[in-house]
C-alpha cells in the first residue's frame, strides 16, 4: 500500500495542483512537540485589540460545531474530509474588541512557531479553533489542546498549540514566511514560495 496517491477523477477538483492524497494524517512539526495540559493552556490577544487572556474554560463556554475540511500541506500531500470539532473563529472574534487599524494577525504558538494572516483570511466562516480530531480530543502531535484550522490556505497557516493572537496594522511575517514560504499561501494558486 502506498502512503500517497494521485487523486482519482472524482476527487480531482478538490486537490490543488501538484498535490497527492495522503492515506493517513501525517504529522508535520518543526521542532519539538509542546506538551501543554488544558489546565495550563492560555491564549493571549494583544496588539491592536483590548488585551485579554482566554483560559480553557473560556473556550468551552463558546459554541462548538462539527466541521469537515480538506487539508493541504505545501510539501505536496493533501488529506480530504478531515473531521474536527471546534469554535468558529468568527464566534471567537466576537469576544474580542479590535481597534479599527487592525488588519493582520500574527499567530503565536507554544514552542515559538508563528504564522501570519490578513484578517480577511483569518475571519472566514470555514475557519476554526479545533478541539477534537476524528472524535478524539485533539492529540498533542496535531496541535492539542487547541489549534487553528484555515482550510483555504496551505496548512502551515493552521497553527498548532496556539497561545497568542497579535493584531497588527501592517503585515508581519511568521516563521515559514520569513524562511521563504509565500506570505499568503493559496494552494489553488500554488503560492508555495515567496516571490520576493
Ligand atoms: N505550532 C506549529 N504549528 C504548525 C506547524 C508547526 O511546526 N508548529 N506545522 C505546520 C505545517 S507545515 C503543517 S502541514 C500542519 C501539519 O498539521 P498536522 O501535524 O496536524 O498534520 O501544521 C502546521 N502548524
Ligand atoms: Mo506543511
PDB file of C-alpha atoms and ligand atoms in Angstrom:
ATOM      1  CA  UNK A   1       0.000   0.000   0.000  1.00  0.00           C
ATOM      2  CA  UNK A   2       1.298   3.436  -0.873  1.00  0.00           C
ATOM      3  CA  UNK A   3       1.307   6.282   1.622  1.00  0.00           C
ATOM      4  CA  UNK A   4       0.499   8.838  -1.105  1.00  0.00           C
ATOM      5  CA  UNK A   5      -1.708   8.536  -4.181  1.00  0.00           C
ATOM      6  CA  UNK A   6      -2.735  10.547  -7.214  1.00  0.00           C
ATOM      7  CA  UNK A   7      -6.309  11.803  -6.760  1.00  0.00           C
ATOM      8  CA  UNK A   8      -8.939   9.838  -8.671  1.00  0.00           C
ATOM      9  CA  UNK A   9     -11.124  11.582 -11.292  1.00  0.00           C
ATOM     10  CA  UNK A  10     -13.952  12.190  -8.791  1.00  0.00           C
ATOM     11  CA  UNK A  11     -11.545  13.925  -6.387  1.00  0.00           C
ATOM     12  CA  UNK A  12      -9.523  15.931  -8.901  1.00  0.00           C
ATOM     13  CA  UNK A  13     -11.469  19.160  -8.390  1.00  0.00           C
ATOM     14  CA  UNK A  14     -10.751  19.039  -4.650  1.00  0.00           C
ATOM     15  CA  UNK A  15      -6.995  18.520  -4.866  1.00  0.00           C
ATOM     16  CA  UNK A  16      -4.904  21.598  -5.705  1.00  0.00           C
ATOM     17  CA  UNK A  17      -2.235  21.434  -8.417  1.00  0.00           C
ATOM     18  CA  UNK A  18       0.855  19.368  -7.567  1.00  0.00           C
ATOM     19  CA  UNK A  19      -0.727  17.692  -4.528  1.00  0.00           C
ATOM     20  CA  UNK A  20      -1.048  13.956  -3.768  1.00  0.00           C
ATOM     21  CA  UNK A  21      -3.509  12.350  -1.360  1.00  0.00           C
ATOM     22  CA  UNK A  22      -2.153  11.107   1.958  1.00  0.00           C
ATOM     23  CA  UNK A  23      -3.597   7.848   3.300  1.00  0.00           C
ATOM     24  CA  UNK A  24      -3.072   8.631   6.973  1.00  0.00           C
ATOM     25  CA  UNK A  25      -2.858  12.036   8.571  1.00  0.00           C
ATOM     26  CA  UNK A  26       0.875  12.851   8.627  1.00  0.00           C
ATOM     27  CA  UNK A  27       2.266  14.971  11.453  1.00  0.00           C
ATOM     28  CA  UNK A  28       4.292  17.950  10.240  1.00  0.00           C
ATOM     29  CA  UNK A  29       6.044  19.824  13.053  1.00  0.00           C
ATOM     30  CA  UNK A  30       9.149  21.963  13.053  1.00  0.00           C
ATOM     31  CA  UNK A  31      10.948  21.159  16.314  1.00  0.00           C
ATOM     32  CA  UNK A  32       9.668  19.565  19.495  1.00  0.00           C
ATOM     33  CA  UNK A  33       6.015  18.890  20.264  1.00  0.00           C
ATOM     34  CA  UNK A  34       4.996  21.125  23.183  1.00  0.00           C
ATOM     35  CA  UNK A  35       3.132  19.253  25.938  1.00  0.00           C
ATOM     36  CA  UNK A  36       0.516  21.644  27.339  1.00  0.00           C
ATOM     37  CA  UNK A  37      -2.368  20.496  29.525  1.00  0.00           C
ATOM     38  CA  UNK A  38      -5.798  22.067  29.135  1.00  0.00           C
ATOM     39  CA  UNK A  39      -5.446  23.473  32.664  1.00  0.00           C
ATOM     40  CA  UNK A  40      -2.141  25.184  31.906  1.00  0.00           C
ATOM     41  CA  UNK A  41      -3.160  26.341  28.455  1.00  0.00           C
ATOM     42  CA  UNK A  42      -3.826  30.069  27.887  1.00  0.00           C
ATOM     43  CA  UNK A  43      -4.252  32.275  24.834  1.00  0.00           C
ATOM     44  CA  UNK A  44      -3.450  35.978  24.865  1.00  0.00           C
ATOM     45  CA  UNK A  45      -4.829  38.516  22.443  1.00  0.00           C
ATOM     46  CA  UNK A  46      -2.615  41.582  22.168  1.00  0.00           C
ATOM     47  CA  UNK A  47      -1.523  44.348  19.833  1.00  0.00           C
ATOM     48  CA  UNK A  48      -4.319  46.416  18.249  1.00  0.00           C
ATOM     49  CA  UNK A  49      -7.023  44.928  20.472  1.00  0.00           C
ATOM     50  CA  UNK A  50      -8.226  45.237  24.057  1.00  0.00           C
ATOM     51  CA  UNK A  51      -5.750  42.814  25.689  1.00  0.00           C
ATOM     52  CA  UNK A  52      -7.361  39.691  27.103  1.00  0.00           C
ATOM     53  CA  UNK A  53      -6.360  36.199  28.233  1.00  0.00           C
ATOM     54  CA  UNK A  54      -8.506  33.161  27.433  1.00  0.00           C
ATOM     55  CA  UNK A  55      -8.288  30.034  29.561  1.00  0.00           C
ATOM     56  CA  UNK A  56      -9.633  26.591  28.635  1.00  0.00           C
ATOM     57  CA  UNK A  57     -12.960  27.199  30.405  1.00  0.00           C
ATOM     58  CA  UNK A  58     -13.438  30.397  28.373  1.00  0.00           C
ATOM     59  CA  UNK A  59     -13.064  28.396  25.159  1.00  0.00           C
ATOM     60  CA  UNK A  60     -15.512  25.721  26.387  1.00  0.00           C
ATOM     61  CA  UNK A  61     -18.090  28.452  27.082  1.00  0.00           C
ATOM     62  CA  UNK A  62     -18.208  29.281  23.351  1.00  0.00           C
ATOM     63  CA  UNK A  63     -20.422  27.378  20.888  1.00  0.00           C
ATOM     64  CA  UNK A  64     -18.784  24.300  19.388  1.00  0.00           C
ATOM     65  CA  UNK A  65     -19.519  22.881  15.966  1.00  0.00           C
ATOM     66  CA  UNK A  66     -18.501  19.845  13.968  1.00  0.00           C
ATOM     67  CA  UNK A  67     -16.849  20.633  10.651  1.00  0.00           C
ATOM     68  CA  UNK A  68     -15.197  18.729   7.822  1.00  0.00           C
ATOM     69  CA  UNK A  69     -12.308  20.251   5.916  1.00  0.00           C
ATOM     70  CA  UNK A  70      -9.633  19.383   3.373  1.00  0.00           C
ATOM     71  CA  UNK A  71      -6.019  19.904   4.434  1.00  0.00           C
ATOM     72  CA  UNK A  72      -3.223  20.821   2.022  1.00  0.00           C
ATOM     73  CA  UNK A  73       0.424  20.728   3.148  1.00  0.00           C
ATOM     74  CA  UNK A  74       2.851  22.642   0.944  1.00  0.00           C
ATOM     75  CA  UNK A  75       5.174  19.590   0.959  1.00  0.00           C
ATOM     76  CA  UNK A  76       2.593  18.240  -1.570  1.00  0.00           C
ATOM     77  CA  UNK A  77       0.320  15.989   0.480  1.00  0.00           C
ATOM     78  CA  UNK A  78      -3.361  16.689   0.951  1.00  0.00           C
ATOM     79  CA  UNK A  79      -5.871  14.960   3.188  1.00  0.00           C
ATOM     80  CA  UNK A  80      -9.544  15.244   2.288  1.00  0.00           C
ATOM     81  CA  UNK A  81     -12.502  15.219   4.697  1.00  0.00           C
ATOM     82  CA  UNK A  82     -10.727  15.705   7.999  1.00  0.00           C
ATOM     83  CA  UNK A  83     -13.367  15.685  10.781  1.00  0.00           C
ATOM     84  CA  UNK A  84     -12.925  18.215  13.530  1.00  0.00           C
ATOM     85  CA  UNK A  85     -14.967  19.999  16.157  1.00  0.00           C
ATOM     86  CA  UNK A  86     -14.204  23.464  17.358  1.00  0.00           C
ATOM     87  CA  UNK A  87     -15.152  27.078  17.880  1.00  0.00           C
ATOM     88  CA  UNK A  88     -15.725  29.160  14.762  1.00  0.00           C
ATOM     89  CA  UNK A  89     -13.114  31.929  14.520  1.00  0.00           C
ATOM     90  CA  UNK A  90     -15.974  34.362  13.909  1.00  0.00           C
ATOM     91  CA  UNK A  91     -17.551  33.329  17.259  1.00  0.00           C
ATOM     92  CA  UNK A  92     -14.192  33.678  18.981  1.00  0.00           C
ATOM     93  CA  UNK A  93     -13.599  37.098  17.424  1.00  0.00           C
ATOM     94  CA  UNK A  94     -16.963  38.286  18.765  1.00  0.00           C
ATOM     95  CA  UNK A  95     -15.293  38.030  22.223  1.00  0.00           C
ATOM     96  CA  UNK A  96     -12.507  40.498  21.406  1.00  0.00           C
ATOM     97  CA  UNK A  97     -12.526  44.247  20.776  1.00  0.00           C
ATOM     98  CA  UNK A  98     -10.277  45.074  17.832  1.00  0.00           C
ATOM     99  CA  UNK A  99      -9.012  48.570  17.206  1.00  0.00           C
ATOM    100  CA  UNK A 100     -10.057  49.910  13.815  1.00  0.00           C
ATOM    101  CA  UNK A 101      -6.454  49.894  12.482  1.00  0.00           C
ATOM    102  CA  UNK A 102      -6.099  46.112  12.922  1.00  0.00           C
ATOM    103  CA  UNK A 103      -5.791  44.438   9.515  1.00  0.00           C
ATOM    104  CA  UNK A 104      -3.434  41.462  10.116  1.00  0.00           C
ATOM    105  CA  UNK A 105      -2.887  38.793  12.724  1.00  0.00           C
ATOM    106  CA  UNK A 106       0.349  37.079  13.709  1.00  0.00           C
ATOM    107  CA  UNK A 107      -0.480  33.770  15.398  1.00  0.00           C
ATOM    108  CA  UNK A 108       1.898  32.688  18.196  1.00  0.00           C
ATOM    109  CA  UNK A 109       2.323  29.122  19.468  1.00  0.00           C
ATOM    110  CA  UNK A 110       3.852  27.250  22.369  1.00  0.00           C
ATOM    111  CA  UNK A 111       7.338  26.308  21.147  1.00  0.00           C
ATOM    112  CA  UNK A 112       7.796  29.628  19.338  1.00  0.00           C
ATOM    113  CA  UNK A 113       6.192  28.908  15.939  1.00  0.00           C
ATOM    114  CA  UNK A 114       4.396  31.839  14.317  1.00  0.00           C
ATOM    115  CA  UNK A 115       2.371  32.354  11.131  1.00  0.00           C
ATOM    116  CA  UNK A 116       0.697  35.418   9.624  1.00  0.00           C
ATOM    117  CA  UNK A 117      -2.693  36.025   8.043  1.00  0.00           C
ATOM    118  CA  UNK A 118      -4.674  39.031   6.911  1.00  0.00           C
ATOM    119  CA  UNK A 119      -7.846  39.468   8.953  1.00  0.00           C
ATOM    120  CA  UNK A 120      -9.789  38.788   5.754  1.00  0.00           C
ATOM    121  CA  UNK A 121      -8.140  35.342   5.543  1.00  0.00           C
ATOM    122  CA  UNK A 122      -8.398  34.711   9.308  1.00  0.00           C
ATOM    123  CA  UNK A 123     -12.045  35.616   9.910  1.00  0.00           C
ATOM    124  CA  UNK A 124     -13.862  33.403   7.419  1.00  0.00           C
ATOM    125  CA  UNK A 125     -16.838  31.147   8.141  1.00  0.00           C
ATOM    126  CA  UNK A 126     -14.895  27.929   7.445  1.00  0.00           C
ATOM    127  CA  UNK A 127     -12.041  28.768   9.842  1.00  0.00           C
ATOM    128  CA  UNK A 128     -11.995  27.267  13.342  1.00  0.00           C
ATOM    129  CA  UNK A 129     -10.138  26.808  16.580  1.00  0.00           C
ATOM    130  CA  UNK A 130     -10.177  22.993  16.718  1.00  0.00           C
ATOM    131  CA  UNK A 131     -10.597  20.985  19.953  1.00  0.00           C
ATOM    132  CA  UNK A 132     -11.165  17.468  18.594  1.00  0.00           C
ATOM    133  CA  UNK A 133      -9.938  15.407  15.630  1.00  0.00           C
ATOM    134  CA  UNK A 134     -11.880  12.371  14.348  1.00  0.00           C
ATOM    135  CA  UNK A 135     -13.899  12.251  17.573  1.00  0.00           C
ATOM    136  CA  UNK A 136     -10.957  12.344  19.992  1.00  0.00           C
ATOM    137  CA  UNK A 137      -9.529  15.244  21.994  1.00  0.00           C
ATOM    138  CA  UNK A 138      -7.002  16.902  19.697  1.00  0.00           C
ATOM    139  CA  UNK A 139      -3.784  14.840  20.109  1.00  0.00           C
ATOM    140  CA  UNK A 140      -0.679  16.811  21.120  1.00  0.00           C
ATOM    141  CA  UNK A 141       1.047  15.874  17.843  1.00  0.00           C
ATOM    142  CA  UNK A 142      -1.793  17.505  15.885  1.00  0.00           C
ATOM    143  CA  UNK A 143      -1.818  20.665  18.000  1.00  0.00           C
ATOM    144  CA  UNK A 144      -3.740  19.894  21.183  1.00  0.00           C
ATOM    145  CA  UNK A 145      -5.094  21.408  23.308  1.00  0.00           C
ATOM    146  CA  UNK A 146      -6.068  23.957  20.632  1.00  0.00           C
ATOM    147  CA  UNK A 147      -5.057  24.697  17.046  1.00  0.00           C
ATOM    148  CA  UNK A 148      -6.187  26.881  14.190  1.00  0.00           C
ATOM    149  CA  UNK A 149      -7.720  25.315  11.040  1.00  0.00           C
ATOM    150  CA  UNK A 150      -7.707  27.507   7.905  1.00  0.00           C
ATOM    151  CA  UNK A 151      -8.742  25.164   5.074  1.00  0.00           C
ATOM    152  CA  UNK A 152      -8.413  27.600   2.151  1.00  0.00           C
ATOM    153  CA  UNK A 153      -4.659  28.176   2.660  1.00  0.00           C
ATOM    154  CA  UNK A 154      -1.680  25.782   2.886  1.00  0.00           C
ATOM    155  CA  UNK A 155      -1.670  24.007   6.221  1.00  0.00           C
ATOM    156  CA  UNK A 156       1.373  25.804   7.619  1.00  0.00           C
ATOM    157  CA  UNK A 157      -1.180  28.572   8.377  1.00  0.00           C
ATOM    158  CA  UNK A 158      -3.152  26.102  10.549  1.00  0.00           C
ATOM    159  CA  UNK A 159      -1.086  26.804  13.658  1.00  0.00           C
ATOM    160  CA  UNK A 160      -0.872  24.142  16.384  1.00  0.00           C
ATOM    161  CA  UNK A 161      -0.640  24.785  20.185  1.00  0.00           C
ATOM    162  CA  UNK A 162      -1.676  28.399  19.797  1.00  0.00           C
ATOM    163  CA  UNK A 163      -1.047  30.750  22.709  1.00  0.00           C
ATOM    164  CA  UNK A 164      -1.264  34.221  21.200  1.00  0.00           C
ATOM    165  CA  UNK A 165      -3.016  36.322  18.589  1.00  0.00           C
ATOM    166  CA  UNK A 166      -1.207  39.580  17.844  1.00  0.00           C
ATOM    167  CA  UNK A 167      -3.258  42.073  15.860  1.00  0.00           C
ATOM    168  CA  UNK A 168      -1.321  44.453  13.621  1.00  0.00           C
ATOM    169  CA  UNK A 169      -1.919  47.253  11.131  1.00  0.00           C
ATOM    170  CA  UNK A 170       0.913  46.074   8.837  1.00  0.00           C
ATOM    171  CA  UNK A 171       1.765  42.566   7.758  1.00  0.00           C
ATOM    172  CA  UNK A 172       4.467  40.854   9.860  1.00  0.00           C
ATOM    173  CA  UNK A 173       5.842  37.547   8.585  1.00  0.00           C
ATOM    174  CA  UNK A 174       5.705  34.307  10.574  1.00  0.00           C
ATOM    175  CA  UNK A 175       8.266  31.501  10.858  1.00  0.00           C
ATOM    176  CA  UNK A 176       7.925  29.842   7.441  1.00  0.00           C
ATOM    177  CA  UNK A 177       7.046  33.107   5.732  1.00  0.00           C
ATOM    178  CA  UNK A 178      10.397  34.538   6.976  1.00  0.00           C
ATOM    179  CA  UNK A 179      12.097  31.402   5.674  1.00  0.00           C
ATOM    180  CA  UNK A 180      10.882  31.693   2.099  1.00  0.00           C
ATOM    181  CA  UNK A 181       7.310  30.421   2.075  1.00  0.00           C
ATOM    182  CA  UNK A 182       4.689  32.627   0.485  1.00  0.00           C
ATOM    183  CA  UNK A 183       3.142  35.321   2.659  1.00  0.00           C
ATOM    184  CA  UNK A 184      -0.418  34.157   1.790  1.00  0.00           C
ATOM    185  CA  UNK A 185      -0.164  30.524   0.658  1.00  0.00           C
ATOM    186  CA  UNK A 186      -3.205  29.863  -1.540  1.00  0.00           C
ATOM    187  CA  UNK A 187      -2.840  26.209  -2.671  1.00  0.00           C
ATOM    188  CA  UNK A 188      -5.064  26.726  -5.740  1.00  0.00           C
ATOM    189  CA  UNK A 189      -2.706  29.484  -6.912  1.00  0.00           C
ATOM    190  CA  UNK A 190       0.386  27.374  -6.000  1.00  0.00           C
ATOM    191  CA  UNK A 191       1.594  30.121  -3.651  1.00  0.00           C
ATOM    192  CA  UNK A 192       4.281  27.854  -2.168  1.00  0.00           C
ATOM    193  CA  UNK A 193       7.328  30.118  -2.106  1.00  0.00           C
ATOM    194  CA  UNK A 194       7.783  33.820  -1.645  1.00  0.00           C
ATOM    195  CA  UNK A 195       8.166  35.698  -4.926  1.00  0.00           C
ATOM    196  CA  UNK A 196      10.233  38.462  -3.329  1.00  0.00           C
TER     197      UNK A 196
HETATM  198  N1  LIG B   1       2.976  25.381  16.075  1.00  0.00           N
HETATM  199  C1  LIG B   1       3.125  24.773  14.885  1.00  0.00           C
HETATM  200  N2  LIG B   1       2.058  24.736  14.058  1.00  0.00           N
HETATM  201  C2  LIG B   1       2.174  24.121  12.849  1.00  0.00           C
HETATM  202  C3  LIG B   1       3.398  23.557  12.435  1.00  0.00           C
HETATM  203  C4  LIG B   1       4.496  23.622  13.328  1.00  0.00           C
HETATM  204  O1  LIG B   1       5.610  23.146  13.040  1.00  0.00           O
HETATM  205  N3  LIG B   1       4.320  24.233  14.546  1.00  0.00           N
HETATM  206  N4  LIG B   1       3.496  22.969  11.184  1.00  0.00           N
HETATM  207  C5  LIG B   1       2.532  23.427  10.175  1.00  0.00           C
HETATM  208  C6  LIG B   1       2.543  22.606   8.970  1.00  0.00           C
HETATM  209  S1  LIG B   1       3.800  22.859   7.873  1.00  0.00           S
HETATM  210  C7  LIG B   1       1.524  21.757   8.665  1.00  0.00           C
HETATM  211  S2  LIG B   1       1.461  20.915   7.196  1.00  0.00           S
HETATM  212  C8  LIG B   1       0.475  21.470   9.646  1.00  0.00           C
HETATM  213  C9  LIG B   1       0.500  19.983   9.934  1.00  0.00           C
HETATM  214  O2  LIG B   1      -0.504  19.649  10.835  1.00  0.00           O
HETATM  215  P1  LIG B   1      -0.550  18.154  11.381  1.00  0.00           P
HETATM  216  O3  LIG B   1       0.787  17.869  12.015  1.00  0.00           O
HETATM  217  O4  LIG B   1      -1.699  18.111  12.322  1.00  0.00           O
HETATM  218  O5  LIG B   1      -0.773  17.277  10.173  1.00  0.00           O
HETATM  219  O6  LIG B   1       0.636  22.163  10.870  1.00  0.00           O
HETATM  220  C10 LIG B   1       1.116  23.477  10.745  1.00  0.00           C
HETATM  221  N5  LIG B   1       1.073  24.097  12.042  1.00  0.00           N
HETATM  222 MO1  LIG B   2       3.117  21.749   5.895  1.00  0.00          MO
END
